Coordinates of C-alpha atoms and ligand atoms in Angstrom, one line a residue:
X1 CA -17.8 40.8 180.8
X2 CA -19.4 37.4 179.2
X3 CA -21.3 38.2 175.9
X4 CA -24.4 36.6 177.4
X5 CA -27.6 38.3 177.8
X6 CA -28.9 36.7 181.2
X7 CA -32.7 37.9 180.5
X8 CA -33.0 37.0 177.6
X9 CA -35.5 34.1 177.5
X10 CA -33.6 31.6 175.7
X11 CA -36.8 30.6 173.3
X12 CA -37.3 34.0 172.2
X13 CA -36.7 33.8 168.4
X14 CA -37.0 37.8 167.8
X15 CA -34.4 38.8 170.3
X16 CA -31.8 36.0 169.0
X17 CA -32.7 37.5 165.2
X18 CA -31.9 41.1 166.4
X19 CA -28.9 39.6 167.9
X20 CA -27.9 37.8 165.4
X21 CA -28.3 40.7 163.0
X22 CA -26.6 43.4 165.8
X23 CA -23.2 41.6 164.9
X24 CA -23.0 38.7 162.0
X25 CA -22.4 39.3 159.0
X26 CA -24.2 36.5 156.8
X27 CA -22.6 34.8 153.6
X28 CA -25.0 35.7 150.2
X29 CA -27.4 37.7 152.5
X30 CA -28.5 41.5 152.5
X31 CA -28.2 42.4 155.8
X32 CA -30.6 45.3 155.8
X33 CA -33.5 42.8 155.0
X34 CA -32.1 39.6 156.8
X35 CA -34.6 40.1 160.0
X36 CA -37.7 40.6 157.7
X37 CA -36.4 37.3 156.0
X38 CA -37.8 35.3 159.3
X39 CA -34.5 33.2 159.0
X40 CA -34.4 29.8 161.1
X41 CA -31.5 30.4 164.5
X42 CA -30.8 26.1 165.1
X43 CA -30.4 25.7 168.5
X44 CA -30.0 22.1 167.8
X45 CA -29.6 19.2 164.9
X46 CA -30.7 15.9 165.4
X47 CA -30.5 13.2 161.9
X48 CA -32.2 14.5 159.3
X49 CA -33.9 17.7 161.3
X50 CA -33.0 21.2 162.1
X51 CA -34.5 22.8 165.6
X52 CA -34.7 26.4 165.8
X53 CA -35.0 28.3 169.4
X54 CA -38.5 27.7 169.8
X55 CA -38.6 23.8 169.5
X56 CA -40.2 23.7 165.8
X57 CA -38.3 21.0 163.7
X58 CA -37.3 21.1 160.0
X59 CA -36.9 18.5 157.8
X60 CA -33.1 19.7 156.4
X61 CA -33.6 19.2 152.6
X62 CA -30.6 21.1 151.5
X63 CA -28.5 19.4 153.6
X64 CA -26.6 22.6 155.1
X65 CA -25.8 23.9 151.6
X66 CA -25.0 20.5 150.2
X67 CA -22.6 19.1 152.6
X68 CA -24.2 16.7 154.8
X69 CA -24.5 13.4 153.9
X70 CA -25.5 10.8 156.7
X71 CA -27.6 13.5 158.8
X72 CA -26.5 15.5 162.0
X73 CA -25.4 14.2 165.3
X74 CA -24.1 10.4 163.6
X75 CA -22.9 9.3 166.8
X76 CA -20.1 7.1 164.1
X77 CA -19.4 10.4 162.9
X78 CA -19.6 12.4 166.6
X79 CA -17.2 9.4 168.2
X80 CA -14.4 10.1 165.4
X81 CA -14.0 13.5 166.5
X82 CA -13.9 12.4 170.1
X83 CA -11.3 9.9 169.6
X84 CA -9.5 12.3 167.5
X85 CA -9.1 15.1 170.4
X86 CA -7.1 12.5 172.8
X87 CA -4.5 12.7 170.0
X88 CA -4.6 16.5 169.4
X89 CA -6.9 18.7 167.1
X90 CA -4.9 19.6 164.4
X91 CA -0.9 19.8 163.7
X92 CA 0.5 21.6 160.5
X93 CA 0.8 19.9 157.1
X94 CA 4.1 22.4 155.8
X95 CA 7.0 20.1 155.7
X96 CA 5.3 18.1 158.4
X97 CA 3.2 15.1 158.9
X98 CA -0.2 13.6 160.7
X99 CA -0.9 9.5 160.7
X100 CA -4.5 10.3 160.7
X101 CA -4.2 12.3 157.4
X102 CA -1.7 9.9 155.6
X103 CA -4.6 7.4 156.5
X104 CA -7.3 9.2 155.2
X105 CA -5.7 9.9 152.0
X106 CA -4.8 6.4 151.6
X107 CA -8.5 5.4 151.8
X108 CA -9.4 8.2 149.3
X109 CA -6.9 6.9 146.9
X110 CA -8.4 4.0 146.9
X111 CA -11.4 5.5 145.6
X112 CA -11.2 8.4 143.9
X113 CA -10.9 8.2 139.9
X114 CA -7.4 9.7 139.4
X115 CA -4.3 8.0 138.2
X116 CA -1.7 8.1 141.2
X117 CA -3.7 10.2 143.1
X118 CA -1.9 12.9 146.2
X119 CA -3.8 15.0 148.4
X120 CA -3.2 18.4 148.9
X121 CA -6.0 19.6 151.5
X122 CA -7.3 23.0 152.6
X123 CA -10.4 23.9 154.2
X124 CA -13.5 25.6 151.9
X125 CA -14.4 24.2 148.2
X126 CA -12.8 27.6 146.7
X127 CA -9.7 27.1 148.1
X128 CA -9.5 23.3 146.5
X129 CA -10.3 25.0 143.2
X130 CA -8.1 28.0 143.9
X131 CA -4.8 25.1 144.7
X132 CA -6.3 23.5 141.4
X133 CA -5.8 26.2 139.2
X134 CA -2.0 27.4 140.4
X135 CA -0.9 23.3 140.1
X136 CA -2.3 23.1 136.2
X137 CA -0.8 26.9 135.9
X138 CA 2.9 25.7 137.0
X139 CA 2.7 22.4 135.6
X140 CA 3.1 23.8 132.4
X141 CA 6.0 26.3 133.6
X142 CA 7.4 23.0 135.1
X143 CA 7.3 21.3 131.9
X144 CA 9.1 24.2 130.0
X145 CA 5.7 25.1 128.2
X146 CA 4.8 28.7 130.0
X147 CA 2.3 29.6 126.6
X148 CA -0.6 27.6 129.0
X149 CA -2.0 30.1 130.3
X150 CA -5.6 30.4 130.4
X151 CA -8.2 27.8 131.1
X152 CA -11.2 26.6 129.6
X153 CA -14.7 26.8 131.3
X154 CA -18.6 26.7 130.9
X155 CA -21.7 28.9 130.9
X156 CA -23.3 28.7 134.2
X157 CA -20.0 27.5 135.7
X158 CA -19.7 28.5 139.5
X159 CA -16.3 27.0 141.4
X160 CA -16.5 29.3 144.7
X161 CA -16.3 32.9 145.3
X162 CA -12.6 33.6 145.7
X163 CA -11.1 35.2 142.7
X164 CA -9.4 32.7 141.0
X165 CA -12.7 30.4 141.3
X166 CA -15.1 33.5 140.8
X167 CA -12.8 34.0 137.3
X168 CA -13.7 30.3 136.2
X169 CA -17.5 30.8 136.8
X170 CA -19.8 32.4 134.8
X171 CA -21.9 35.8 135.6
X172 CA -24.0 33.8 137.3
X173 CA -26.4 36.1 138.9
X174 CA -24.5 35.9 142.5
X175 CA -22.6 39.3 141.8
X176 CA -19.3 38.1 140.1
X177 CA -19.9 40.7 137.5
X178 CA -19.2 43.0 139.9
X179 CA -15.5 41.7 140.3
X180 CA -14.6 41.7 136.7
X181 CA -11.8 43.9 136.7
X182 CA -10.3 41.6 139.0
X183 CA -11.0 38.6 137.5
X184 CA -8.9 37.2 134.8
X185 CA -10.1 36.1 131.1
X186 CA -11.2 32.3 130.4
X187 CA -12.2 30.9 127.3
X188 CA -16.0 29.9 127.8
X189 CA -18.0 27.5 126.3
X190 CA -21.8 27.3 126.7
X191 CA -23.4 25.9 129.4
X192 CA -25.2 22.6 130.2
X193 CA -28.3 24.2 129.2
X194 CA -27.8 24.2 125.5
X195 CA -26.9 20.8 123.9
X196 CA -24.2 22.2 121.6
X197 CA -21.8 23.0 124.6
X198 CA -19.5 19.8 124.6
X199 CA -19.0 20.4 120.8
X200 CA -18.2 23.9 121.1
X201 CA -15.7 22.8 123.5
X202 CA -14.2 20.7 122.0
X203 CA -13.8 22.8 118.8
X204 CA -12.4 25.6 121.1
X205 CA -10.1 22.9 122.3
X206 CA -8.6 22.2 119.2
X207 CA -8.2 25.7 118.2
X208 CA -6.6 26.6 121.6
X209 CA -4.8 24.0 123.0
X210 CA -1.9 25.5 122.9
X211 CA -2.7 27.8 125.1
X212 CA -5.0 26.1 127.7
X213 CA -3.9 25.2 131.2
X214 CA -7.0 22.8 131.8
X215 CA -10.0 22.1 130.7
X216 CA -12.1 22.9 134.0
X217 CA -16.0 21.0 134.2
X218 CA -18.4 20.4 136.8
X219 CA -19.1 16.8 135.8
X220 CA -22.5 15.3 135.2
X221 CA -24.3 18.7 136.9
X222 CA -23.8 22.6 137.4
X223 CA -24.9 22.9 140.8
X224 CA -25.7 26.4 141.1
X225 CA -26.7 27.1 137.8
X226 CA -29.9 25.5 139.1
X227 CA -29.3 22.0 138.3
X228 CA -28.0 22.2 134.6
X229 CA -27.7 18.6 133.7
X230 CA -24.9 17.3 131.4
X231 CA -25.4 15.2 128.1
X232 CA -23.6 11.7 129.5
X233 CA -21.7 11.5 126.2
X234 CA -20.4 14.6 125.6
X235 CA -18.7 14.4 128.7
X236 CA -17.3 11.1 128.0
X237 CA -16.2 13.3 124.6
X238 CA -15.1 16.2 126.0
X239 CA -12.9 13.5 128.4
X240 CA -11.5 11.8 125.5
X241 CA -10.9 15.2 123.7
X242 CA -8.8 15.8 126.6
X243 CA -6.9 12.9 126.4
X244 CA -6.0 12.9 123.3
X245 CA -4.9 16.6 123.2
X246 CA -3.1 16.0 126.1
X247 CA -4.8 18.9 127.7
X248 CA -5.6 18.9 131.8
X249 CA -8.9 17.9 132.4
X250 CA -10.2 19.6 136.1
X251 CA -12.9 18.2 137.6
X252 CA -14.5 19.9 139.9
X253 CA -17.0 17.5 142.3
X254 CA -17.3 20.1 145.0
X255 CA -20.8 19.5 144.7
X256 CA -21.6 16.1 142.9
X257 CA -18.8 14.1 145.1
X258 CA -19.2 11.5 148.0
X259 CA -22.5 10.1 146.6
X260 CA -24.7 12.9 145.3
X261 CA -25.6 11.3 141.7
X262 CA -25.8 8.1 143.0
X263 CA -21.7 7.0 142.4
X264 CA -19.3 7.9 144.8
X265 CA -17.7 10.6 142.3
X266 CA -19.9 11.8 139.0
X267 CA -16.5 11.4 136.8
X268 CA -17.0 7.6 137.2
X269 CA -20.4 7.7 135.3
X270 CA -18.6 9.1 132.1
X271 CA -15.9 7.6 132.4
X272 CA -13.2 10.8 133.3
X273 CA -10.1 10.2 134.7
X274 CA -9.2 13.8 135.3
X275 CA -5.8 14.9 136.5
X276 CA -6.6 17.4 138.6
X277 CA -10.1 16.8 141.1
X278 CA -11.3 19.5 144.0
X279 CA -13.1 17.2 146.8
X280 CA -15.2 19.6 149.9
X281 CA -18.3 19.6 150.6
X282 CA -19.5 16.0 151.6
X283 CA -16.1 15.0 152.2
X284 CA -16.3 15.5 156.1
X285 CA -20.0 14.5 155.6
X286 CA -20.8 18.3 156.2
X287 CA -19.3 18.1 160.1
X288 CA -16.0 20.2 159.5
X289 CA -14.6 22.5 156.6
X290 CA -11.7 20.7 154.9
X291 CA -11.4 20.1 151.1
X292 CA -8.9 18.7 148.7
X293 CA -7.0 19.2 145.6
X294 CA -6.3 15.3 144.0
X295 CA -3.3 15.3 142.0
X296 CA -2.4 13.0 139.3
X297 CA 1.0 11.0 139.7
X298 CA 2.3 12.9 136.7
X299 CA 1.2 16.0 137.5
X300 CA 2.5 15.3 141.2
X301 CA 6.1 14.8 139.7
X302 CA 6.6 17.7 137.6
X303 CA 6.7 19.5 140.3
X304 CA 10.0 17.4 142.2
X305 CA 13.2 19.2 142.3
X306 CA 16.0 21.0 143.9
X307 CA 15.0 21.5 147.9
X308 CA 13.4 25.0 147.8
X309 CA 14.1 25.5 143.9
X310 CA 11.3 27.0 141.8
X311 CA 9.7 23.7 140.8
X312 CA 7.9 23.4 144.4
X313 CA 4.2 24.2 145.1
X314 CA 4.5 27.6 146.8
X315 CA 0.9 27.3 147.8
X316 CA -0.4 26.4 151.5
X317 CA -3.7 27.3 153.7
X318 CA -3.3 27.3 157.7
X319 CA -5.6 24.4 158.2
X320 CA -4.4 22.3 155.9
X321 CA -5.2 18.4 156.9
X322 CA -6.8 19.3 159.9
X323 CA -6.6 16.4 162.0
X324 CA -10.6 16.1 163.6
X325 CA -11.6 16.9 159.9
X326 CA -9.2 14.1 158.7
X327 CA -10.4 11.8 161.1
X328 CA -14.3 12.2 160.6
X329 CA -13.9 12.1 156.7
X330 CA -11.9 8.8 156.9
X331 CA -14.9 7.5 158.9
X332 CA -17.6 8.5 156.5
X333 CA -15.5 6.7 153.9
X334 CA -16.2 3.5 155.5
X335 CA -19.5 5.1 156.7
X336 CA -21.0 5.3 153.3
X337 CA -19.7 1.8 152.3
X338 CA -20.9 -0.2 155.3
X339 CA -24.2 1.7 155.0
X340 CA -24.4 1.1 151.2
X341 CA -25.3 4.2 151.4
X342 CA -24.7 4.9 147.2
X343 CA -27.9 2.1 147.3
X344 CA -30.2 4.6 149.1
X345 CA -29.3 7.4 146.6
X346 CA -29.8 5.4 143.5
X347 CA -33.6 4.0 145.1
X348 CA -34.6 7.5 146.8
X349 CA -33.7 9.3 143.4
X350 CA -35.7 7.0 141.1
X351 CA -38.4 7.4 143.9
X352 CA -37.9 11.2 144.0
X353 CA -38.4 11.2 140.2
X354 CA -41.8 9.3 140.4
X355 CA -42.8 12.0 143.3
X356 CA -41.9 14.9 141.4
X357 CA -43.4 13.6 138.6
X358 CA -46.6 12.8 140.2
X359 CA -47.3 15.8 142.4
X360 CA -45.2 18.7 141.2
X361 CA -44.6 18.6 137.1
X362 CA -48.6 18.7 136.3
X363 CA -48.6 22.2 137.8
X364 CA -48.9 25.1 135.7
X365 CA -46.4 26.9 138.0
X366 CA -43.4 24.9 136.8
X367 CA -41.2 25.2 133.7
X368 CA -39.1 22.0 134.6
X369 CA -37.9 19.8 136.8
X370 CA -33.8 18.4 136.8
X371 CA -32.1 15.0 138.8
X372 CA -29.7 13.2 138.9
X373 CA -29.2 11.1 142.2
X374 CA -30.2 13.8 145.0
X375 CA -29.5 16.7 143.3
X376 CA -32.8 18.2 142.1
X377 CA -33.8 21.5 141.0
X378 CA -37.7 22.4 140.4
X379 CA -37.6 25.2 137.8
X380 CA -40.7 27.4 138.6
X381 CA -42.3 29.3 136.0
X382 CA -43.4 32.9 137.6
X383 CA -46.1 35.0 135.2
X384 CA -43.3 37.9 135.5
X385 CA -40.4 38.5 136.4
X386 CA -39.5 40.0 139.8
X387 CA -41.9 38.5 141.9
X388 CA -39.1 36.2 143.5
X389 CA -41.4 33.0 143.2
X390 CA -38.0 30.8 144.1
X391 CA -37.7 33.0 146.8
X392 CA -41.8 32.4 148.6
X393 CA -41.9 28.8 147.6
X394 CA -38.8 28.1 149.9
X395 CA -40.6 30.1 152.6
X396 CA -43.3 28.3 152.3
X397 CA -42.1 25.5 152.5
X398 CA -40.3 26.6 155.7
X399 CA -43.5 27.4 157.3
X400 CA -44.6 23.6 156.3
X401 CA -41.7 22.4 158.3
X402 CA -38.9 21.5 155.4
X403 CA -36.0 23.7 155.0
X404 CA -35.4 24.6 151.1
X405 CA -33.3 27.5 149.3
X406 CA -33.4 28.6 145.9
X407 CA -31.4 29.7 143.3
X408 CA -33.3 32.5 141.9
X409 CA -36.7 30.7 140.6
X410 CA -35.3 26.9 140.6
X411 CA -36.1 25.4 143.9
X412 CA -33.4 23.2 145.1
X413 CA -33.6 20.0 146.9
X414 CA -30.4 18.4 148.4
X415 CA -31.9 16.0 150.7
X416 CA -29.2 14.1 153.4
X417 CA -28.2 11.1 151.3
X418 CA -29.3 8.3 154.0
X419 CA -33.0 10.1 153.8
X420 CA -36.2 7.7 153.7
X421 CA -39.3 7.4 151.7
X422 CA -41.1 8.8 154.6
X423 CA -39.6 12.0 154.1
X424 CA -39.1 11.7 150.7
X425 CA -42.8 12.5 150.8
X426 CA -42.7 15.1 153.3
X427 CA -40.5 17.2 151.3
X428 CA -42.5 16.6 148.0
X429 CA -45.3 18.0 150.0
X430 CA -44.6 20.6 151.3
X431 CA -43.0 21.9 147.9
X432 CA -46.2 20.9 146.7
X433 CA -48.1 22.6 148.4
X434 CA -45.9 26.1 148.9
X435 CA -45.7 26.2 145.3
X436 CA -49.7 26.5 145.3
X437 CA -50.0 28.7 147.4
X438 CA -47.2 31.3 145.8
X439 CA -49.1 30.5 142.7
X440 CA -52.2 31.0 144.0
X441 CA -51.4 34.4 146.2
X442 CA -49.9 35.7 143.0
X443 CA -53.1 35.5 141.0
X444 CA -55.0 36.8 143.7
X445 CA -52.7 40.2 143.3
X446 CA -53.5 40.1 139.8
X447 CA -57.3 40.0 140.3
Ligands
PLP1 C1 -19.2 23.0 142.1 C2 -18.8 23.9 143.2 N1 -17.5 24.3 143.3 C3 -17.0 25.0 144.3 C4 -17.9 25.5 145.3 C5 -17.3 26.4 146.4 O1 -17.2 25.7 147.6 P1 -17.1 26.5 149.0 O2 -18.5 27.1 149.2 O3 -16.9 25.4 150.0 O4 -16.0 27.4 148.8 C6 -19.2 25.1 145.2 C7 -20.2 25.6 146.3 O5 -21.4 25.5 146.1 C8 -19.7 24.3 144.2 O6 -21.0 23.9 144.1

C-alpha cells in the first residue's frame, strides 16, 4: 500500500502539518510544539521564493539555512544535474575515481586560498570539519610529533553538531552542554564579541603551541553566534601568529564561503592562507549536500607512504564526491563568475546597510545590528528575558510574506546572493514592521 492519502485535498496546510508531525522528525525543533509553530510545508521553489501548500509565496531570506546562493529552480543549475544523470549519479571516491569530480576540484583549486590545495569531500558541513580535525590530528602523528593534541578555538564558536565539531564550538545555547561528557577539551579563547579575543589567542598560542593541533576560526564572522563580527586585523594577526609558530591554521568557511562577505572565501579579505579549509553550504549553491575538507600540499604529503601502512587517512563518508553534487557545484563556480555575482553582494550589502540603517536601527526595540556582505544579524533588545522576541519577529515576518529565523533574539538575514534592490526592501519591511508589532504587543501585556 502507497503512503498516499487520496482524500486529502492537496491545499490543506493542517492535514499536511499533522502529517508531517505523525512521522518526521525535524532538525533543532521540539516536536511537541512544532504544529503550534504554524511551520511553512513548500510544495514548490521558484528563484528567490518559497510556496507553501496553499499557494502563498515567501520571499526566502535565509536562503534554506545559508546554502543557496543563485535562488531555486536555476534552470543552469537544474540542466547540470540533468546532464549529470546520463553519466550516472554517483560512483565511489575509495580507491576510485569520477572525471566530473577531478574537474570540479581542479576549478576549486583554482580559487580557493590554500597552497597546493586536494579535496577530500563528504556530504554535511560537520563532516568537513569532523575530516578536518582527524587530518591536523595525524599530521602531527605523521610527522613524529604526537604531543599535538588539542586544538585551539573561540567563544561563540559553532562548527556542526557531530561530536568532534560540537567539541570545537562553544555552549552556544543549541544544547551542546548537554553532550559534554562526550566531548573532548579545547583551549578557548574569547569570542568575536570582545575585542581582546585575537590577543588572547595569540598569547595562548605562544604558551601552547606545543601542544596544539590547529588553530581552528570561523574567519571574518561567527555565524551562529548571531553574526559576531571579527576585528579585520586581528585576523590577519592571529594568521601571521600561525605562521610563524608553524601551528595549523583551520578555517572553517562553512558559512562565509562561495560569496557570502562579498569575496569568494572570507580568508582572502585578511589575508589567511590556512592549511586546512571546510567548504559546504553554498558549495552546491544549496541544490545537494556535499562538502569538502581542502588540504594543503604539505599537509597532503605527510600523509604518503607504504600502501595500507599507518600514514594513510583512515577516514571516508559513503557519498563522498557525489557525482550530481560534483557536477552542479562545478557549474555554480562558473555560475557566480559569469554572473559577477561577488558584484551583487558587495552593492546589495552597502545597500542593506543604508536600509537597516534607515528603517530598523532608530527603533527602540533593537540593541544592534551586524554585516558583512549578506550575512546580517539584527540584535533585538527584549524588555525581559523569555519572551522569545527573536522568535515572534521571525513570525511575523512570515505572516508579511518573508521567511526569517533567529538565533535566539538576533534576527538573521541570509538573503540568496543574486537578490535585488526590490526585495532588498521587501525584506527590510517586513522586519520593520514585525519588529513593531512584537514590540508593540509586548507593551500592550505590560499595560
Ligand atoms: C561555520 C559553520 N560550520 C559548520 C556548520 C555545520 O554545517 P552542517 O549543518 O552542514 O553540518 C555550520 C552550519 O551552520 C556553520 O555555520
Amino acid at each position: 500500500m502507497s503512503g498516499a492519502q487520496p482524500h486529502q485535498d492537496p491545499s490543506d496546510v493542517e492535514h499536511w502539518i499533522a502529517r508531517d508531525a505523525a512521522r518526521v522528525w525535524h532538525p533543532f525543533t521540539q516536536m511537541a510544539s512544532f504544529a503550534d509553530n504554524r511551520p511553512l510545508i513548500v510544495a514548490d521553489a521558484d528563484g528567490l521564493e518559497l510556496i507553501d501548500v496553499e499557494g502563498n509565496r515567501y520571499l526566502d531570506a535565509i536562503s534554506s539555512l545559508w546554502v543557496t546562493t543563485l535562488g531555486h529552480r536555476v534552470p543552469e543549475l537544474d540542466d547540470a544535474i540533468v546532464r549529470q544523470l546520463e553519466h550516472g549519479a554517483h560512483t565511489t571516491m575509495l580507491g576510485n575515481g569520477n572525471t566530473i569530480v577531478v574537474e570540479l576540484s581542479e576549478a576549486l583549486a583554482r580559487v580557493v586560498p590554500v597552497d597546493g590545495p586536494h579535496f577530500l569531500y563528504a556530504s554535511d558541513g560537520a563532516s568537513a570539519v569532523e575530516q578536518a580535525l582527524k587530518i591536523a590530528f595525524q599530521y602531527w602523528v605523521n610527522r613524529g610529533e604526537p604531543s599535538h593534541t588539542t586544538f585551539l578555538a573561540f567563544g561563540g564558536a559553532y562548527h556542526g553538531d557531530t561530536v568532534g565539531a560540537m567539541s570545537l564550538g562553544d555552549d552556544s545555547g543549541f544544547g551542546a552542554e548537554l553532550f559534554a561528557p562526550l566531548r573532548f577539551p579545547v583551549l578557548r579563547a574569547p569570542g568575536f564579541d570582545d575585542p581582546t579575543c585575537f590577543d588572547t589567542a595569540i598569547a595562548m598560542l605562544e604558551r601552547h603551541h606545543n601542544e596544539i593541533a590547529a588553530v581552528v576560526i570561523e574567519p571574518s564572522v561567527q555565524a551562529a553566534a548571531g553574526m559576531q563580527l571579527a576585528d579585520p586585523d586581528g585576523l590577519t594577526l592571529l594568521g601571521e601568529a600561525c605562521r610563524a609558530r608553524g601551528a595549523l591554521l583551520l578555517c572553517d568557511e562553512i558559512a562565509t564561503g562561495f560569496g557570502r562577505t562579498g569575496t569568494l572565501f572570507a580568508s582572502e579579505q585578511h589575508g589567511l592562507r590556512p592549511d586546512l579549509l571546510c567548504l559546504g553550504k553554498g558549495l552546491t549553491a544549496g541544490y545537494l549536500p556535499m562538502s569538502v575538507t581542502v588540504a594543503s600540499d604539505e599537509i597532503y604529503r605527510s600523509f604518503f607512504g607504504d600502501d595500507l601502512g599507518p600514514r594513510t587517512l583512515y577516514h571516508g563518508h559513503s557519498y563522498a564526491g557525489n557525482a550530481l553534487a560534483a557536477a552542479v557545484a562545478l557549474r555554480h563556480l562558473e555560475l557566480i563568475d559569469a554572473w559577477d555575482v561577488l558584484a551583487n553582494v558587495r552593492e546589495r550589502s552597502d545597500e542593506l546597510a543604508d536600509l537597516l540603517h534607515d528603517r530598523i536601527a532608530p527603533k527602540s526595540a533593537v540593541r544592534d545590528i551586524r554585516l558583512r556582505g549578506l550575512m546580517g544579524g539584527v540584535e533585538l533588545a527584549p524588555p525581559a528575558a523569555g519572551l522569545r522576541w527573536g522568535r515572534k519577529v521571525s513570525a511575523a515576518a512570515v505572516e508579511r510574506g518573508v521567511l526569517l529565523r533567529p538565533i535566539g533574539d538576533t534576527v538573521i538575514l541570509m538573503p540568496p546572493l543574486t537578490i535585488g534592490s526590490a526585495d532588498l526592501h521587501r525584506m527590510v519591511h517586513a522586519l520593520a514592521a514585525a519588529i513593531d508589532e512584537t514590540a508593540d504587543a509586548s507593551l500592550d501585556a505590560e499595560r
